[in-house]
Each structure stands twice: as structure tokens, then as C-alpha cells.
Tab-separated table of C-alpha atoms in Angstrom:
chain	number	residue	atom	x	y	z
A	183	MET	CA	0.159	-0.013	0.040
A	184	ASP	CA	1.609	3.441	-0.928
A	185	ILE	CA	1.399	6.331	1.264
A	186	GLU	CA	-0.985	8.336	-1.105
A	187	ALA	CA	-3.599	5.512	-0.366
A	188	ILE	CA	-2.735	5.222	3.178
A	189	ASN	CA	-3.216	9.172	3.741
A	190	SER	CA	-6.819	8.483	2.128
A	191	LEU	CA	-7.638	5.923	4.900
A	192	PRO	CA	-10.465	6.402	7.084
A	193	TYR	CA	-9.558	6.405	10.479
A	194	GLU	CA	-11.416	2.861	11.015
A	195	ASP	CA	-9.285	1.275	8.082
A	196	PHE	CA	-6.027	2.691	9.373
A	197	VAL	CA	-6.531	1.449	12.635
A	198	SER	CA	-7.460	-1.696	11.110
A	199	ILE	CA	-4.416	-1.513	9.483
A	200	PHE	CA	-2.014	-0.126	11.770
A	201	GLY	CA	-3.711	-0.861	15.077
A	202	ASN	CA	-0.947	-3.689	16.097
A	203	VAL	CA	2.586	-2.315	14.944
A	204	VAL	CA	2.763	-1.780	18.718
A	205	GLU	CA	1.488	-4.527	20.156
A	206	ARG	CA	-1.978	-4.594	21.595
A	207	CYS	CA	-2.164	-0.500	21.538
A	208	PRO	CA	-4.317	0.391	19.216
A	209	ILE	CA	-4.794	3.742	20.282
A	210	ILE	CA	-1.084	4.418	19.266
A	211	ALA	CA	-1.836	4.091	15.299
A	212	ALA	CA	-5.120	5.683	16.445
A	213	ALA	CA	-4.113	8.672	17.962
A	214	VAL	CA	-0.849	9.139	15.168
A	215	TRP	CA	-3.883	9.307	12.480
A	216	SER	CA	-4.441	12.822	14.027
A	217	GLY	CA	-0.933	13.652	12.372
A	218	ARG	CA	-1.710	12.661	8.227
A	219	PRO	CA	-1.478	13.352	5.509
A	220	PHE	CA	2.065	11.240	5.847
A	221	PRO	CA	5.204	12.157	3.298
A	222	SER	CA	6.314	8.520	3.908
A	223	GLY	CA	5.723	5.432	5.625
A	224	ALA	CA	8.814	6.527	8.171
A	225	ALA	CA	6.766	9.570	9.082
A	226	ILE	CA	4.473	7.276	10.409
A	227	GLU	CA	7.407	5.534	12.474
A	228	ALA	CA	8.458	8.815	13.448
A	229	ALA	CA	5.055	9.554	14.850
A	230	ILE	CA	4.698	6.618	16.653
A	231	ASN	CA	8.141	7.047	18.083
A	232	ALA	CA	7.249	10.470	19.502
A	233	PHE	CA	4.093	9.484	20.357
A	234	ILE	CA	5.872	6.824	22.649
A	235	GLU	CA	8.529	8.944	24.005
A	236	ALA	CA	6.336	11.574	24.942
A	237	LEU	CA	4.170	9.537	27.517
A	238	PRO	CA	5.020	8.927	31.203
A	239	GLU	CA	7.191	6.036	32.239
A	240	SER	CA	3.972	4.406	33.637
A	241	GLY	CA	2.498	4.841	29.781
A	242	LYS	CA	5.635	3.358	28.731
A	243	GLU	CA	5.342	0.615	31.452
A	244	GLY	CA	1.842	0.191	30.253
A	245	ILE	CA	3.218	-0.414	26.288
A	246	LEU	CA	5.438	-3.193	27.843
A	247	ARG	CA	3.172	-4.812	29.834
A	248	CYS	CA	0.129	-5.172	26.859
A	249	HIS	CA	3.510	-7.850	25.206
A	250	PRO	CA	3.334	-11.237	25.597
A	251	ASP	CA	5.844	-13.819	27.214
A	252	LEU	CA	7.990	-14.789	24.463
A	253	ALA	CA	7.413	-18.575	24.481
A	254	GLY	CA	5.003	-18.085	27.210
A	255	LYS	CA	1.108	-19.302	27.116
A	256	ASP	CA	-0.049	-17.020	24.398
A	257	LEU	CA	2.256	-18.873	22.372
A	258	GLN	CA	1.314	-22.264	23.700
A	259	SER	CA	-2.579	-21.761	23.857
A	260	GLY	CA	-2.652	-20.271	20.443
A	261	THR	CA	-3.973	-17.012	21.792
A	262	LEU	CA	-0.757	-14.321	20.520
A	263	THR	CA	-1.548	-11.840	17.828
A	264	PRO	CA	-0.887	-12.809	14.389
A	265	GLU	CA	2.193	-10.614	14.243
A	266	SER	CA	4.017	-11.992	17.196
A	267	ARG	CA	3.050	-15.659	16.347
A	268	GLU	CA	4.583	-15.013	13.286
A	269	GLU	CA	7.814	-13.671	14.996
A	270	GLN	CA	7.708	-15.978	17.715
A	271	GLY	CA	8.058	-18.283	15.185
A	272	ALA	CA	10.716	-16.953	13.029
A	273	ALA	CA	12.917	-16.907	16.038
A	274	GLY	CA	12.232	-20.452	16.758
A	275	LEU	CA	9.996	-20.349	19.885
A	276	ASP	CA	7.647	-22.561	18.978
A	277	ARG	CA	9.710	-25.349	18.733
A	278	MET	CA	11.741	-25.635	21.594
A	279	GLY	CA	11.579	-28.958	23.898
A	280	ALA	CA	10.059	-29.069	27.360
A	281	ALA	CA	13.229	-28.318	28.935
A	282	GLU	CA	14.106	-25.126	27.248
A	283	VAL	CA	10.465	-24.128	27.945
A	284	SER	CA	10.698	-24.590	31.210
A	285	ARG	CA	13.826	-22.676	31.502
A	286	MET	CA	12.271	-19.625	29.691
A	287	THR	CA	9.096	-19.577	32.116
A	288	ARG	CA	11.604	-19.833	34.961
A	289	LEU	CA	13.702	-16.643	33.332
A	290	ASN	CA	10.425	-14.634	32.385
A	291	ALA	CA	8.824	-15.182	35.402
A	292	GLU	CA	12.277	-13.612	37.296
A	293	TYR	CA	12.400	-11.026	35.130
A	294	LYS	CA	8.194	-10.016	35.638
A	295	ALA	CA	8.911	-10.621	39.465
A	296	ARG	CA	11.789	-8.052	39.333
A	297	PHE	CA	10.366	-5.104	36.849
A	298	GLY	CA	6.898	-5.467	36.925
A	299	PHE	CA	6.559	-5.821	33.250
A	300	PRO	CA	7.706	-8.642	30.855
A	301	PHE	CA	11.235	-8.867	29.098
A	302	VAL	CA	10.630	-7.260	25.242
A	303	VAL	CA	13.250	-8.173	22.812
A	304	CYS	CA	12.884	-7.854	18.809
A	305	ALA	CA	12.219	-12.014	18.319
A	306	ARG	CA	12.854	-10.564	14.090
A	307	MET	CA	16.039	-9.566	15.196
A	308	ASN	CA	17.290	-12.813	16.854
A	309	ASP	CA	17.258	-17.004	17.430
A	310	ARG	CA	16.215	-18.735	20.804
A	311	THR	CA	19.891	-18.764	21.678
A	312	SER	CA	20.093	-15.234	21.778
A	313	ILE	CA	17.371	-14.424	23.123
A	314	VAL	CA	17.611	-16.330	26.552
A	315	GLU	CA	21.289	-15.424	26.264
A	316	GLN	CA	19.785	-11.508	26.354
A	317	LEU	CA	16.961	-12.265	28.799
A	318	ARG	CA	19.744	-13.638	31.480
A	319	GLU	CA	22.142	-10.709	30.619
A	320	ARG	CA	19.486	-8.036	31.081
A	321	LEU	CA	18.220	-9.362	34.747
A	322	GLY	CA	21.073	-7.730	35.723
A	323	ASN	CA	19.758	-4.261	34.754
A	324	THR	CA	18.230	-1.869	36.964
A	325	GLN	CA	14.705	-1.126	36.541
A	326	ALA	CA	14.902	2.095	34.815
A	327	GLN	CA	17.306	0.792	32.111
A	328	GLU	CA	15.144	-2.195	31.224
A	329	ARG	CA	12.146	0.324	30.814
A	330	ALA	CA	14.396	2.375	28.568
A	331	ARG	CA	15.803	-0.850	26.652
A	332	GLY	CA	12.442	-2.431	26.498
A	333	VAL	CA	11.138	0.953	25.118
A	334	GLU	CA	13.859	0.697	22.253
A	335	GLU	CA	12.605	-2.964	21.082
A	336	VAL	CA	9.074	-1.839	20.981
A	337	LYS	CA	10.078	0.698	18.515
A	338	GLU	CA	12.040	-1.797	16.103
A	339	ILE	CA	9.405	-4.226	16.411
A	340	CYS	CA	7.529	-1.616	15.078
A	341	ARG	CA	9.683	-0.299	12.749
A	342	LEU	CA	9.829	-3.893	11.154
A	343	ARG	CA	5.606	-4.517	11.345
A	344	LEU	CA	5.365	-1.166	9.229
A	345	GLN	CA	7.910	-2.377	6.659
A	346	SER	CA	5.444	-5.213	5.758
A	347	LEU	CA	2.465	-3.057	5.715
A	348	VAL	CA	4.152	0.373	3.716
A	349	PRO	CA	7.096	-2.071	1.452
A	350	SER	CA	7.389	0.504	-1.431
A	351	ASP	CA	8.739	2.852	1.506
A	352	GLN	CA	11.291	0.063	2.555
A	353	LYS	CA	13.945	0.479	0.442
A	354	HIS	CA	14.319	4.451	0.853
A	355	LYS	CA	13.417	5.606	4.425
A	356	LEU	CA	12.191	2.546	6.908
B	445	MET	CA	-13.138	-8.112	44.437
B	446	ASP	CA	-11.913	-5.986	47.087
B	447	ILE	CA	-9.222	-3.156	47.194
B	448	GLU	CA	-6.459	-5.780	48.743
B	449	ALA	CA	-6.939	-8.676	46.510
B	450	ILE	CA	-6.777	-5.990	43.576
B	451	ASN	CA	-3.065	-4.598	45.095
B	452	SER	CA	-2.081	-7.855	44.978
B	453	LEU	CA	-2.704	-8.550	41.764
B	454	PRO	CA	0.289	-9.156	39.533
B	455	TYR	CA	-0.005	-6.695	36.156
B	456	GLU	CA	-1.167	-9.861	34.064
B	457	ASP	CA	-4.258	-10.375	36.218
B	458	PHE	CA	-4.753	-6.761	36.561
B	459	VAL	CA	-4.510	-6.118	33.054
B	460	SER	CA	-6.893	-9.403	32.026
B	461	ILE	CA	-9.160	-7.922	34.335
B	462	PHE	CA	-9.453	-4.279	33.727
B	463	GLY	CA	-7.732	-3.827	30.745
B	464	ASN	CA	-11.277	-2.329	28.700
B	465	VAL	CA	-12.583	-0.488	31.447
B	466	VAL	CA	-11.718	1.965	28.756
B	467	GLU	CA	-12.627	0.158	25.065
B	468	ARG	CA	-9.835	-1.585	23.514
B	469	CYS	CA	-7.135	0.626	25.423
B	470	PRO	CA	-5.299	-2.089	27.780
B	471	ILE	CA	-2.275	0.365	27.680
B	472	ILE	CA	-4.342	2.604	30.370
B	473	ALA	CA	-5.103	-0.194	32.948
B	474	ALA	CA	-1.442	-1.405	32.343
B	475	ALA	CA	0.027	1.879	32.956
B	476	VAL	CA	-2.238	2.522	36.280
B	477	TRP	CA	-0.812	-0.471	37.762
B	478	SER	CA	2.233	1.001	38.221
B	479	GLY	CA	0.549	3.572	40.822
B	480	ARG	CA	-0.437	0.762	42.835
B	481	PRO	CA	-1.289	0.167	45.990
B	482	PHE	CA	-4.837	1.672	45.509
B	483	PRO	CA	-6.832	2.654	48.665
B	484	SER	CA	-10.092	1.930	46.666
B	485	GLY	CA	-11.921	1.621	43.394
B	486	ALA	CA	-12.356	5.323	43.394
B	487	ALA	CA	-7.947	5.931	43.540
B	488	ILE	CA	-8.101	3.656	40.346
B	489	GLU	CA	-10.821	5.841	38.487
B	490	ALA	CA	-8.919	8.902	39.277
B	491	ALA	CA	-5.553	7.631	37.898
B	492	ILE	CA	-7.186	6.108	34.766
B	493	ASN	CA	-8.550	9.741	34.336
B	494	ALA	CA	-5.409	11.408	35.056
B	495	PHE	CA	-3.459	9.657	32.653
B	496	ILE	CA	-6.190	10.251	30.214
B	497	GLU	CA	-5.850	13.943	31.085
B	498	ALA	CA	-2.295	13.862	30.508
B	499	LEU	CA	-2.922	12.767	27.061
B	500	PRO	CA	-2.148	14.879	23.770
B	501	GLU	CA	-5.238	15.745	22.038
B	502	SER	CA	-4.093	12.993	19.623
B	503	GLY	CA	-3.941	10.288	22.470
B	504	LYS	CA	-7.678	11.671	23.579
B	505	GLU	CA	-8.863	11.418	19.570
B	506	GLY	CA	-7.031	8.065	19.733
B	507	ILE	CA	-8.984	7.011	22.235
B	508	LEU	CA	-12.364	7.604	20.728
B	509	ARG	CA	-11.133	6.378	17.628
B	510	CYS	CA	-10.727	2.685	20.102
B	511	HIS	CA	-14.982	2.785	20.027
B	512	PRO	CA	-17.064	1.091	18.158
B	513	ASP	CA	-20.221	2.780	16.697
B	514	LEU	CA	-23.266	2.550	18.476
B	515	ALA	CA	-25.658	0.195	16.579
B	516	GLY	CA	-22.820	0.381	14.155
B	517	LYS	CA	-21.404	-3.031	12.382
B	518	ASP	CA	-19.512	-4.367	15.231
B	519	LEU	CA	-23.220	-4.963	16.919
B	520	GLN	CA	-24.358	-6.049	13.553
B	521	SER	CA	-21.632	-8.788	13.224
B	522	GLY	CA	-20.918	-9.822	16.989
B	523	THR	CA	-17.729	-8.551	17.422
B	524	LEU	CA	-18.247	-5.924	20.213
B	525	THR	CA	-15.878	-6.373	23.572
B	526	PRO	CA	-18.279	-8.140	26.301
B	527	GLU	CA	-18.807	-4.545	27.813
B	528	SER	CA	-19.893	-2.913	24.536
B	529	ARG	CA	-22.650	-5.163	23.536
B	530	GLU	CA	-24.039	-5.381	27.035
B	531	GLU	CA	-24.176	-1.471	27.266
B	532	GLN	CA	-25.540	-1.101	23.797
B	533	GLY	CA	-28.155	-3.933	24.806
B	534	ALA	CA	-29.237	-2.001	27.985
B	535	ALA	CA	-30.294	0.766	25.711
B	536	GLY	CA	-31.979	-1.246	23.322
B	537	LEU	CA	-29.539	-0.352	20.062
B	538	ASP	CA	-29.769	-4.325	19.636
B	539	ARG	CA	-33.117	-4.292	19.012
B	540	MET	CA	-33.961	-1.933	16.641
B	541	GLY	CA	-35.951	-2.070	13.457
B	542	ALA	CA	-33.993	-1.445	9.883
B	543	ALA	CA	-34.953	2.316	9.433
B	544	GLU	CA	-34.017	2.799	12.952
B	545	VAL	CA	-30.573	1.148	12.304
B	546	SER	CA	-30.345	3.144	9.037
B	547	ARG	CA	-30.705	6.366	10.060
B	548	MET	CA	-28.017	5.328	12.959
B	549	THR	CA	-25.776	4.420	10.498
B	550	ARG	CA	-26.324	7.774	8.572
B	551	LEU	CA	-25.966	10.008	11.845
B	552	ASN	CA	-22.563	8.683	12.659
B	553	ALA	CA	-21.229	8.068	8.834
B	554	GLU	CA	-22.120	12.146	9.255
B	555	TYR	CA	-20.444	12.344	13.010
B	556	LYS	CA	-17.552	10.432	11.670
B	557	ALA	CA	-16.968	12.676	9.063
B	558	ARG	CA	-17.026	15.830	10.279
B	559	PHE	CA	-14.864	15.229	13.703
B	560	GLY	CA	-12.520	11.894	12.193
B	561	PHE	CA	-13.778	9.875	15.506
B	562	PRO	CA	-16.839	8.201	16.147
B	563	PHE	CA	-19.736	9.534	18.299
B	564	VAL	CA	-18.551	8.563	22.176
B	565	VAL	CA	-21.801	8.554	24.076
B	566	CYS	CA	-22.538	6.234	27.974
B	567	ALA	CA	-25.095	3.978	26.158
B	568	ARG	CA	-26.174	2.951	30.339
B	569	MET	CA	-26.942	6.190	31.125
B	570	ASN	CA	-29.513	6.628	27.918
B	571	ASP	CA	-32.024	4.739	26.022
B	572	ARG	CA	-31.655	4.678	21.633
B	573	THR	CA	-34.123	7.203	21.258
B	574	SER	CA	-31.857	10.067	23.974
B	575	ILE	CA	-28.881	8.275	22.398
B	576	VAL	CA	-30.303	9.439	18.703
B	577	GLU	CA	-31.376	12.827	20.180
B	578	GLN	CA	-27.959	13.808	21.530
B	579	LEU	CA	-26.215	12.238	18.407
B	580	ARG	CA	-28.350	14.860	16.095
B	581	GLU	CA	-27.649	17.713	19.000
B	582	ARG	CA	-23.564	17.065	19.485
B	583	LEU	CA	-23.151	17.120	15.489
B	584	GLY	CA	-23.699	21.005	15.673
B	585	ASN	CA	-20.729	21.285	18.330
B	586	THR	CA	-17.017	22.209	17.486
B	587	GLN	CA	-14.306	19.418	17.167
B	588	ALA	CA	-12.562	20.181	20.065
B	589	GLN	CA	-16.278	20.524	22.076
B	590	GLU	CA	-16.811	16.829	20.581
B	591	ARG	CA	-13.073	15.474	21.510
B	592	ALA	CA	-13.809	16.813	25.224
B	593	ARG	CA	-17.334	15.734	25.520
B	594	GLY	CA	-16.493	12.122	23.860
B	595	VAL	CA	-13.342	12.162	26.368
B	596	GLU	CA	-16.140	13.202	29.388
B	597	GLU	CA	-18.269	10.111	27.794
B	598	VAL	CA	-15.234	8.087	28.213
B	599	LYS	CA	-14.640	8.670	31.699
B	600	GLU	CA	-18.052	7.747	32.666
B	601	ILE	CA	-18.520	4.665	30.887
B	602	CYS	CA	-15.480	3.321	32.653
B	603	ARG	CA	-16.338	4.925	36.008
B	604	LEU	CA	-19.756	2.199	35.518
B	605	ARG	CA	-17.356	-1.066	34.309
B	606	LEU	CA	-14.651	0.023	37.395
B	607	GLN	CA	-18.127	-0.204	39.368
B	608	SER	CA	-19.328	-3.677	38.620
B	609	LEU	CA	-15.977	-4.934	39.223
B	610	VAL	CA	-15.219	-3.305	42.299
B	611	PRO	CA	-18.708	-3.466	43.663
B	612	SER	CA	-17.410	-3.351	47.298
B	613	ASP	CA	-16.434	-0.195	46.325
B	614	GLN	CA	-19.987	1.247	44.830
B	615	LYS	CA	-21.674	2.553	47.639
B	616	HIS	CA	-19.254	4.426	48.977
B	617	LYS	CA	-16.668	6.341	46.714
B	618	LEU	CA	-17.287	5.238	42.855
């Protein structure tokens, strides 16, 4: 879909298409629609990032808390969003043995108990081995570091989801 | 559920229970969890209202755009959230004749084209006759007036949804 077509979408269609570029936060796409017309897909990305950055710290934590655990119960029960399912699958998280799943569950629980939000990482840029390594490593950070890091990962996930929705823009600007 | 039990909920359970007190905006419940413990259900309501008020105008419009049309296609196709279905049903919007539905669809379309977000009103505090009257009347307002009015209606919807989740608080504070 090219940018002219995107700019002519009513908000309902825009939210229907872009509503999950930030996981389970359709309010963000719904908010940035106010800023159309966008000169490019990169401008949509910039508007989303600016919206996220302007949120209070609680709002950034809120975004993280709308994310599912990696290799968690939503993956097991088939209740992931289509985007998350594809990304967790690409990282091999849907092909882990029982011992690996159990280790991941323990690390996720430790992370959530420590920080009050889930471990968020861009699964498309990682495989299951590097995800477990990063989870272990990031457990040693402070809450403020992890909030900031999680938000950066959210932006990276958003960038790649946008790329798959605005492919004509991909080579140039995103 | 009493307030002590609510304050002891992990964020996942809190978001699962309170995630739709603002329609399709789980990020809001997920954000206010950061402010626990809450002395009362009314304090949860106050935290939600403060979060909404602190959003930029685009964010408030974003909240409105996450709401379904009244007597719209989500009602017809059964894709409303459980809360919306109950509220639209309570106002009699699921028992309208074809001519009434058609009039409502026309007015909703006019409202959305004029303001760029849907007509939001607390259906539990109204019936279908007063909803149509208000829709006609509010079409004469400015966009800024309607954004502010829509947000007030969102808060009222939220207050009533919270009341049904924190009943012990109902008589005293909400």
C-alpha cells in the first residue's frame, strides 16, 4: 500500500491495518492518524515513536505490559496476535523442547517479578539462543534501564511491522 | 473483588480484569498498575482519568477512535467487546428496526466525517431515543467541544465498568 493510499484511509481502516504495529496498543495508531497526511512510511514511524516518547514512564511500562511473554502461555495456547505468532515462530520459539520452555518460563517469571513488566526483545532480529542469553544478561540491569531498553525494542518491532505494511517505502526510508 | 485483593494482583491479572474499562485501550490499565497500591476503587478511577487527561489531544482522539459505533457494524456482526455488547443492549440498540438502524448509520457516518472520530456516549445512562437525539444535537458542536465531550463520556463509561468490577467500593466512593 503506497503512502497516498494510506493517507486517504478513514481512521477505522487505518486502525484496522496499523492498529497492532505496537502490540495490543491500537490507541497509538489511532492517535497518530490525527497527524496525517504522512509524507512517507518513515513519517508514520516517527510519529509513533514521538507519541511513545511523550508518554509518562507509567505509559511506557503500560506498553511493555501489553506484550506477551516470549515462548509463554499465549504461544502455547494459540492466543498470540498474528504478528507475535509470526515473529516468535521466526525466532524458533515455537519449536523448543520441554526443558527449554521450562527454562524460558522460569527466566520470564524472574524478569517480571523483578521489573513489573515482561521481557521485550525484537524476536525477528534474534534466535532462541540469543534471546535466552539476552534475557539472562538483562536481568542484571536496573528497572529504569530495562524500561528504556524495552521501549527501544518496541520501536524496533514496530519498524519491522511497518515495513511489511508499507513495502514500497522499505528500500528508501524505513 | 476487594481492594486488597486488587492491589495484590500481578500486572497480567490486573490487565486481564481491568484492561477494557477504557474500551480497547488495555495500555491504560497496564499503565496505572504502576501506581498501586490503591486505597480504593475510586483511586483506580482517579488514576485512569489523570492518565487520560495527561495525553496529548491526538491521544484523546485515539481513545475515541478505539470505540465502536453505536448500533454499528460491530454490533451487527457480533464483534463488540463483551462490555460494549452489554451496554448497547441495555440501551436497546440491539432491538432497533431496519429504518432506525439505517438512520443511526447515516448519523454516525456524518459525525465521523465531520470530526474524525466516532460519536461516544455512555449507553448505560441513555436509551436509544435519547442517544439519537444527542447524536443530532452534538453534530452541531465544534471538533474541540466533541473531543472534550467524548472524553467525558469515556470517563463515565469507565466509572460504571469499574463499579461492576469493584462492587464493594460502589456504595462509598465510586
